[in-house]
Amino acid sequence: MLDLTGKNAFVTGIANNRSIAWGIAQQLHKAGANIGVNYLPDEKGRNEKKVRQLVEPINPSLILPCNVQDDALMAEMFNAIAEKWGKLDILIHCLAFANKEYLGGDYSNVPRDAFLNCLDISAYSLTHFAHFAKPLMTEGGSILTLSYLGGVKVMPNYNVMGVAKSALEMSVRYLAAELGPQNIRVNGISAGPIRTLASSAVGGILDMIKHMDNTAPLKRTVTQQEVGNTAAFLASDLSSGITGQIIYVDAGYEIMGM
Ligand code: IMJ
C-alpha cells in the first residue's frame, strides 16, 4: 500500500492551481504525508498570498519563502525545516527558469549570462537542495525532480532549457550514487507537455499537445494528477529499489521514433 503517513514532504515550485508541483503536493497529502511548501518571495507579497490560499485544503505545516538564487534564504529555509520537523523524508524539486527571449530562435544566440542564469536556477538548485537535505534525511529519503524530453532530444524552442535539463538529469545520477549509502534515493520524472504557467507562455504548446494526442501510444497527454501519482510512488517505500532513474510520465511518447 502506498502509505506516506509519518513522512515529512517539502514540495517546491507551486505557482498556481495548474502547477505540476500542486498535482504532486495533493497526491502526497492524499497518501498521508505532512506537507511543506515554498513560495517565491516578491515585493508585493502576491506569490505568498496566492500560494497560501491555494494550499489551504492540504493544510501544510510549513509555508516558507525560497528563492534558489538567494543562498541566505536557502539556508534559512532548511533551518526552518530542521527546527519544525526534525527530519526530512521527501523533497520535491519543481522549478526552472530561462529568459523567455531564449526559449526560441537560434540556440547559438544565447548569451553567457542567460545561459548561466538558466543553469543556475534550473539545474544547480537541485544539487544545492541535496546539499542541505542530506543532513536532514536521517532516516533515508527520496529526492525528486522534474525533467522534460527536451533534455535528451532536441525539441523545438526548448534550447537552453534542454541543456539545463540535461545537466539536471546527470545531477540526479551523481546525487543518487553519492546519497545511496545513506538510503537517500534521487529520481526524476520526465513529464509530457501539460498546460501550465511554465508551458502556456511558450509558443506552439497547443500544437505540441495536439501532436501528443495523435502520436503518443495512449493517444493523449498526461495530467498533473498522473505526475503526482508517480511522484507519490517514487516518494514511498514502494519504490525502495529505484534510484538514479528518470521515469517518463508522458503517455508513452518517448518510445516513438515517428
Ligand atoms: C518550454 C519551452 C519550449 C518548449 C516547451 C517548453 N515545451 C514544453 C515546455 C514543448 C512542454 C515546458 N517545459 C517542459 C519547461 O521546462 C518550461 C520551462 C520554462 C518556461 C518559461 C516560460 C516563461 C519564462 N521562462 C520560462 N522558463 C522556463 O519567462
Short mmCIF file of C-alpha atoms and ligand atoms in Angstrom, two decimals:
data_model
loop_
_atom_site.label_atom_id
_atom_site.label_comp_id
_atom_site.label_asym_id
_atom_site.label_seq_id
_atom_site.Cartn_x
_atom_site.Cartn_y
_atom_site.Cartn_z
CA MET A 1 0.00 0.00 0.00
CA LEU A 2 1.11 3.48 -0.78
CA ASP A 3 1.42 5.00 2.66
CA LEU A 4 3.26 8.21 3.46
CA THR A 5 1.95 8.71 6.99
CA GLY A 6 4.66 9.95 9.32
CA LYS A 7 6.66 11.30 6.36
CA ASN A 8 7.60 14.97 6.04
CA ALA A 9 7.45 16.14 2.43
CA PHE A 10 8.62 19.54 1.24
CA VAL A 11 7.30 20.50 -2.20
CA THR A 12 8.85 23.40 -4.11
CA GLY A 13 7.56 25.12 -7.22
CA ILE A 14 3.85 25.59 -6.61
CA ALA A 15 2.89 28.76 -8.53
CA ASN A 16 -0.81 28.22 -9.22
CA ASN A 17 -3.53 25.57 -9.50
CA ARG A 18 -2.09 24.27 -12.78
CA SER A 19 1.42 23.70 -11.41
CA ILE A 20 2.70 20.14 -11.63
CA ALA A 21 4.07 20.72 -8.12
CA TRP A 22 0.49 21.30 -6.94
CA GLY A 23 -0.57 17.97 -8.51
CA ILE A 24 2.29 16.31 -6.64
CA ALA A 25 1.56 18.02 -3.30
CA GLN A 26 -2.08 16.92 -3.46
CA GLN A 27 -1.19 13.26 -4.10
CA LEU A 28 1.46 13.24 -1.33
CA HIS A 29 -1.12 14.72 1.03
CA LYS A 30 -3.68 12.11 -0.04
CA ALA A 31 -1.15 9.39 0.79
CA GLY A 32 -0.87 10.83 4.31
CA ALA A 33 2.32 12.90 4.15
CA ASN A 34 2.84 16.01 6.24
CA ILE A 35 3.37 18.79 3.69
CA GLY A 36 5.56 21.88 3.50
CA VAL A 37 5.62 24.25 0.55
CA ASN A 38 7.52 27.32 -0.61
CA TYR A 39 6.61 30.49 -2.43
CA LEU A 40 8.92 32.70 -4.46
CA PRO A 41 9.02 35.97 -2.49
CA ASP A 42 8.13 39.14 -4.42
CA GLU A 43 7.89 42.77 -3.34
CA LYS A 44 4.12 42.96 -3.05
CA GLY A 45 3.74 39.55 -1.39
CA ARG A 46 1.41 38.39 -4.16
CA ASN A 47 3.01 34.96 -4.55
CA GLU A 48 2.80 34.27 -0.83
CA LYS A 49 -0.89 35.21 -0.78
CA LYS A 50 -1.68 33.11 -3.83
CA VAL A 51 0.18 30.02 -2.57
CA ARG A 52 -1.30 30.30 0.94
CA GLN A 53 -4.84 30.39 -0.47
CA LEU A 54 -4.24 27.54 -2.89
CA VAL A 55 -2.64 25.10 -0.43
CA GLU A 56 -5.13 25.66 2.39
CA PRO A 57 -7.04 22.42 1.67
CA ILE A 58 -3.94 20.27 2.21
CA ASN A 59 -3.10 22.08 5.43
CA PRO A 60 0.70 22.48 5.16
CA SER A 61 2.63 22.70 8.43
CA LEU A 62 5.30 24.86 6.76
CA ILE A 63 4.99 27.66 4.18
CA LEU A 64 8.40 29.22 3.58
CA PRO A 65 9.90 31.77 1.20
CA CYS A 66 12.50 30.32 -1.14
CA ASN A 67 14.49 31.84 -3.94
CA VAL A 68 17.14 29.35 -5.12
CA GLN A 69 19.45 32.21 -6.12
CA ASP A 70 19.49 33.59 -2.57
CA ASP A 71 21.94 31.48 -0.54
CA ALA A 72 20.93 33.03 2.79
CA LEU A 73 17.25 32.34 2.16
CA MET A 74 18.04 28.76 1.11
CA ALA A 75 19.92 28.17 4.38
CA GLU A 76 17.04 29.76 6.32
CA MET A 77 14.51 27.50 4.62
CA PHE A 78 16.35 24.32 5.54
CA ASN A 79 16.99 25.63 9.06
CA ALA A 80 13.25 26.19 9.44
CA ILE A 81 12.55 22.65 8.16
CA ALA A 82 15.08 21.22 10.64
CA GLU A 83 13.58 23.18 13.53
CA LYS A 84 9.95 22.44 12.79
CA TRP A 85 10.19 18.83 11.57
CA GLY A 86 13.49 17.50 12.92
CA LYS A 87 13.84 15.20 9.92
CA LEU A 88 13.01 15.46 6.23
CA ASP A 89 11.84 12.43 4.23
CA ILE A 90 10.76 13.72 0.84
CA LEU A 91 11.98 16.72 -1.16
CA ILE A 92 10.34 17.69 -4.44
CA HIS A 93 12.22 20.00 -6.81
CA CYS A 94 9.86 21.51 -9.44
CA LEU A 95 11.43 24.69 -10.66
CA ALA A 96 13.09 26.06 -13.74
CA PHE A 97 13.64 29.37 -15.45
CA ALA A 98 15.05 30.67 -18.69
CA ASN A 99 14.73 34.16 -20.10
CA LYS A 100 11.78 33.83 -22.49
CA GLU A 101 13.78 35.53 -25.21
CA TYR A 102 15.97 32.43 -25.47
CA LEU A 103 13.18 29.82 -25.46
CA GLY A 104 13.05 30.06 -29.21
CA GLY A 105 15.15 31.34 -32.06
CA ASP A 106 18.70 30.19 -32.66
CA TYR A 107 20.27 28.38 -29.70
CA SER A 108 23.69 29.75 -30.69
CA ASN A 109 22.44 33.25 -29.83
CA VAL A 110 22.09 32.58 -26.09
CA PRO A 111 24.35 34.98 -24.17
CA ARG A 112 26.56 33.73 -21.34
CA ASP A 113 24.52 35.47 -18.63
CA ALA A 114 21.22 33.94 -19.82
CA PHE A 115 22.86 30.50 -20.09
CA LEU A 116 24.37 30.67 -16.61
CA ASN A 117 21.16 32.05 -15.07
CA CYS A 118 19.10 29.23 -16.61
CA LEU A 119 21.51 26.51 -15.45
CA ASP A 120 21.83 28.12 -12.01
CA ILE A 121 18.08 28.18 -11.35
CA SER A 122 17.07 25.04 -13.24
CA ALA A 123 19.97 22.64 -12.57
CA TYR A 124 22.31 23.82 -9.80
CA SER A 125 19.35 24.31 -7.46
CA LEU A 126 18.80 20.52 -7.23
CA THR A 127 22.41 19.96 -6.19
CA HIS A 128 22.12 22.78 -3.66
CA PHE A 129 18.86 21.30 -2.31
CA ALA A 130 20.58 17.92 -1.92
CA HIS A 131 23.44 19.57 -0.04
CA PHE A 132 21.00 20.93 2.56
CA ALA A 133 18.70 17.90 2.60
CA LYS A 134 21.49 15.35 3.15
CA PRO A 135 21.97 16.03 6.89
CA LEU A 136 18.19 16.28 7.46
CA MET A 137 17.29 12.94 5.82
CA THR A 138 18.43 10.97 8.85
CA GLU A 139 16.07 8.04 8.21
CA GLY A 140 16.77 7.89 4.49
CA GLY A 141 14.73 9.82 1.99
CA SER A 142 13.51 10.47 -1.51
CA ILE A 143 14.52 13.46 -3.61
CA LEU A 144 12.56 14.03 -6.81
CA THR A 145 12.90 16.46 -9.66
CA LEU A 146 11.01 17.20 -12.86
CA SER A 147 12.53 16.97 -16.29
CA TYR A 148 11.45 17.03 -19.91
CA LEU A 149 12.34 15.08 -23.06
CA GLY A 150 13.95 18.27 -24.40
CA GLY A 151 16.89 17.48 -22.07
CA VAL A 152 17.63 14.31 -24.06
CA LYS A 153 16.38 15.02 -27.59
CA VAL A 154 16.11 18.28 -29.49
CA MET A 155 12.63 19.76 -29.13
CA PRO A 156 11.54 22.94 -30.92
CA ASN A 157 12.28 26.12 -28.94
CA TYR A 158 13.43 24.33 -25.78
CA ASN A 159 17.02 25.43 -26.45
CA VAL A 160 18.89 26.50 -23.30
CA MET A 161 16.28 24.78 -21.07
CA GLY A 162 17.21 21.49 -22.78
CA VAL A 163 20.84 22.00 -21.87
CA ALA A 164 19.79 22.73 -18.27
CA LYS A 165 17.57 19.61 -18.10
CA SER A 166 20.47 17.53 -19.39
CA ALA A 167 22.64 18.83 -16.52
CA LEU A 168 19.74 18.23 -14.14
CA GLU A 169 19.30 14.60 -15.23
CA MET A 170 23.03 13.93 -14.85
CA SER A 171 22.91 15.55 -11.40
CA VAL A 172 20.18 13.03 -10.48
CA ARG A 173 22.65 10.21 -11.26
CA TYR A 174 25.63 11.69 -9.42
CA LEU A 175 23.48 12.56 -6.40
CA ALA A 176 21.92 9.06 -6.41
CA ALA A 177 25.39 7.50 -6.33
CA GLU A 178 26.56 9.80 -3.54
CA LEU A 179 23.49 9.57 -1.32
CA GLY A 180 22.60 5.90 -1.86
CA PRO A 181 24.70 4.67 1.09
CA GLN A 182 22.51 6.90 3.33
CA ASN A 183 19.40 5.31 1.80
CA ILE A 184 18.52 8.60 0.14
CA ARG A 185 17.10 7.94 -3.32
CA VAL A 186 17.20 10.53 -6.09
CA ASN A 187 14.99 10.26 -9.16
CA GLY A 188 13.40 12.38 -11.85
CA ILE A 189 10.06 12.38 -13.61
CA SER A 190 10.15 13.37 -17.27
CA ALA A 191 6.62 14.66 -17.82
CA GLY A 192 4.92 15.04 -21.17
CA PRO A 193 3.71 18.52 -22.12
CA ILE A 194 0.98 19.85 -19.81
CA ARG A 195 -0.67 23.27 -19.97
CA THR A 196 0.81 25.15 -17.02
CA LEU A 197 2.12 28.65 -16.38
CA ALA A 198 5.57 27.45 -17.48
CA SER A 199 4.34 25.96 -20.75
CA SER A 200 1.49 28.28 -21.76
CA ALA A 201 3.97 31.13 -22.03
CA VAL A 202 5.68 29.09 -24.72
CA GLY A 203 4.78 29.39 -28.38
CA GLY A 204 3.33 26.28 -30.03
CA ILE A 205 2.38 24.39 -26.86
CA LEU A 206 -1.16 23.74 -28.14
CA ASP A 207 0.20 22.26 -31.39
CA MET A 208 2.52 20.07 -29.30
CA ILE A 209 -0.39 18.82 -27.24
CA LYS A 210 -2.27 18.03 -30.47
CA HIS A 211 0.81 16.16 -31.72
CA MET A 212 0.86 14.10 -28.49
CA ASP A 213 -2.83 13.26 -28.91
CA ASN A 214 -2.03 11.87 -32.36
CA THR A 215 1.34 10.22 -31.70
CA ALA A 216 1.68 9.03 -28.09
CA PRO A 217 0.78 5.36 -27.52
CA LEU A 218 -2.02 6.42 -25.15
CA LYS A 219 -3.26 8.99 -27.73
CA ARG A 220 -3.48 11.77 -25.16
CA THR A 221 -1.43 13.98 -22.88
CA VAL A 222 -0.90 13.38 -19.18
CA THR A 223 -2.34 15.24 -16.20
CA GLN A 224 -0.82 16.84 -13.14
CA GLN A 225 -2.56 14.10 -11.13
CA GLU A 226 -0.79 11.35 -13.09
CA VAL A 227 2.58 13.00 -12.49
CA GLY A 228 1.54 13.37 -8.83
CA ASN A 229 0.73 9.67 -8.54
CA THR A 230 4.13 8.66 -9.94
CA ALA A 231 5.74 11.16 -7.57
CA ALA A 232 3.89 9.58 -4.63
CA PHE A 233 5.17 6.15 -5.74
CA LEU A 234 8.77 7.38 -6.06
CA ALA A 235 8.48 9.14 -2.70
CA SER A 236 7.18 6.00 -0.99
CA ASP A 237 8.77 2.73 0.10
CA LEU A 238 7.01 1.02 -2.82
CA SER A 239 9.92 2.27 -4.98
CA SER A 240 12.63 1.34 -2.43
CA GLY A 241 14.76 -0.34 -5.11
CA ILE A 242 14.72 2.58 -7.56
CA THR A 243 17.30 5.35 -7.57
CA GLY A 244 19.10 7.46 -10.17
CA GLN A 245 16.29 6.97 -12.68
CA ILE A 246 14.33 9.30 -14.94
CA ILE A 247 10.80 7.89 -15.22
CA TYR A 248 8.78 9.04 -18.24
CA VAL A 249 5.20 10.04 -17.43
CA ASP A 250 4.35 11.04 -20.97
CA ALA A 251 1.62 8.69 -22.26
CA GLY A 252 4.46 6.66 -23.84
CA TYR A 253 5.59 9.37 -26.24
CA GLU A 254 9.32 8.83 -25.57
CA ILE A 255 9.41 5.34 -27.14
CA MET A 256 8.18 6.52 -30.53
CA GLY A 257 10.54 7.12 -33.44
CA MET A 258 7.93 8.68 -35.68
C1 IMJ B 1 9.29 25.32 -22.82
C2 IMJ B 1 9.96 25.95 -23.87
C3 IMJ B 1 9.86 25.49 -25.18
C4 IMJ B 1 9.11 24.37 -25.45
C5 IMJ B 1 8.45 23.75 -24.42
C6 IMJ B 1 8.54 24.22 -23.08
N1 IMJ B 1 7.63 22.64 -24.37
C7 IMJ B 1 7.21 22.40 -23.11
C8 IMJ B 1 7.75 23.38 -22.28
C9 IMJ B 1 7.28 21.87 -25.55
C10 IMJ B 1 6.36 21.28 -22.69
C11 IMJ B 1 7.52 23.49 -20.79
N2 IMJ B 1 8.68 22.93 -20.07
C12 IMJ B 1 8.90 21.50 -20.16
C13 IMJ B 1 9.56 23.73 -19.34
O1 IMJ B 1 10.50 23.18 -18.79
C14 IMJ B 1 9.37 25.18 -19.22
C15 IMJ B 1 10.30 25.96 -18.67
C16 IMJ B 1 10.27 27.42 -18.68
C17 IMJ B 1 9.19 28.16 -19.12
C18 IMJ B 1 9.27 29.56 -19.11
C19 IMJ B 1 8.17 30.42 -19.63
C20 IMJ B 1 8.20 31.81 -19.07
C21 IMJ B 1 9.56 32.34 -18.83
N3 IMJ B 1 10.59 31.49 -18.59
C22 IMJ B 1 10.45 30.14 -18.62
N4 IMJ B 1 11.48 29.38 -18.19
C23 IMJ B 1 11.39 28.05 -18.21
O2 IMJ B 1 9.75 33.57 -18.84
#
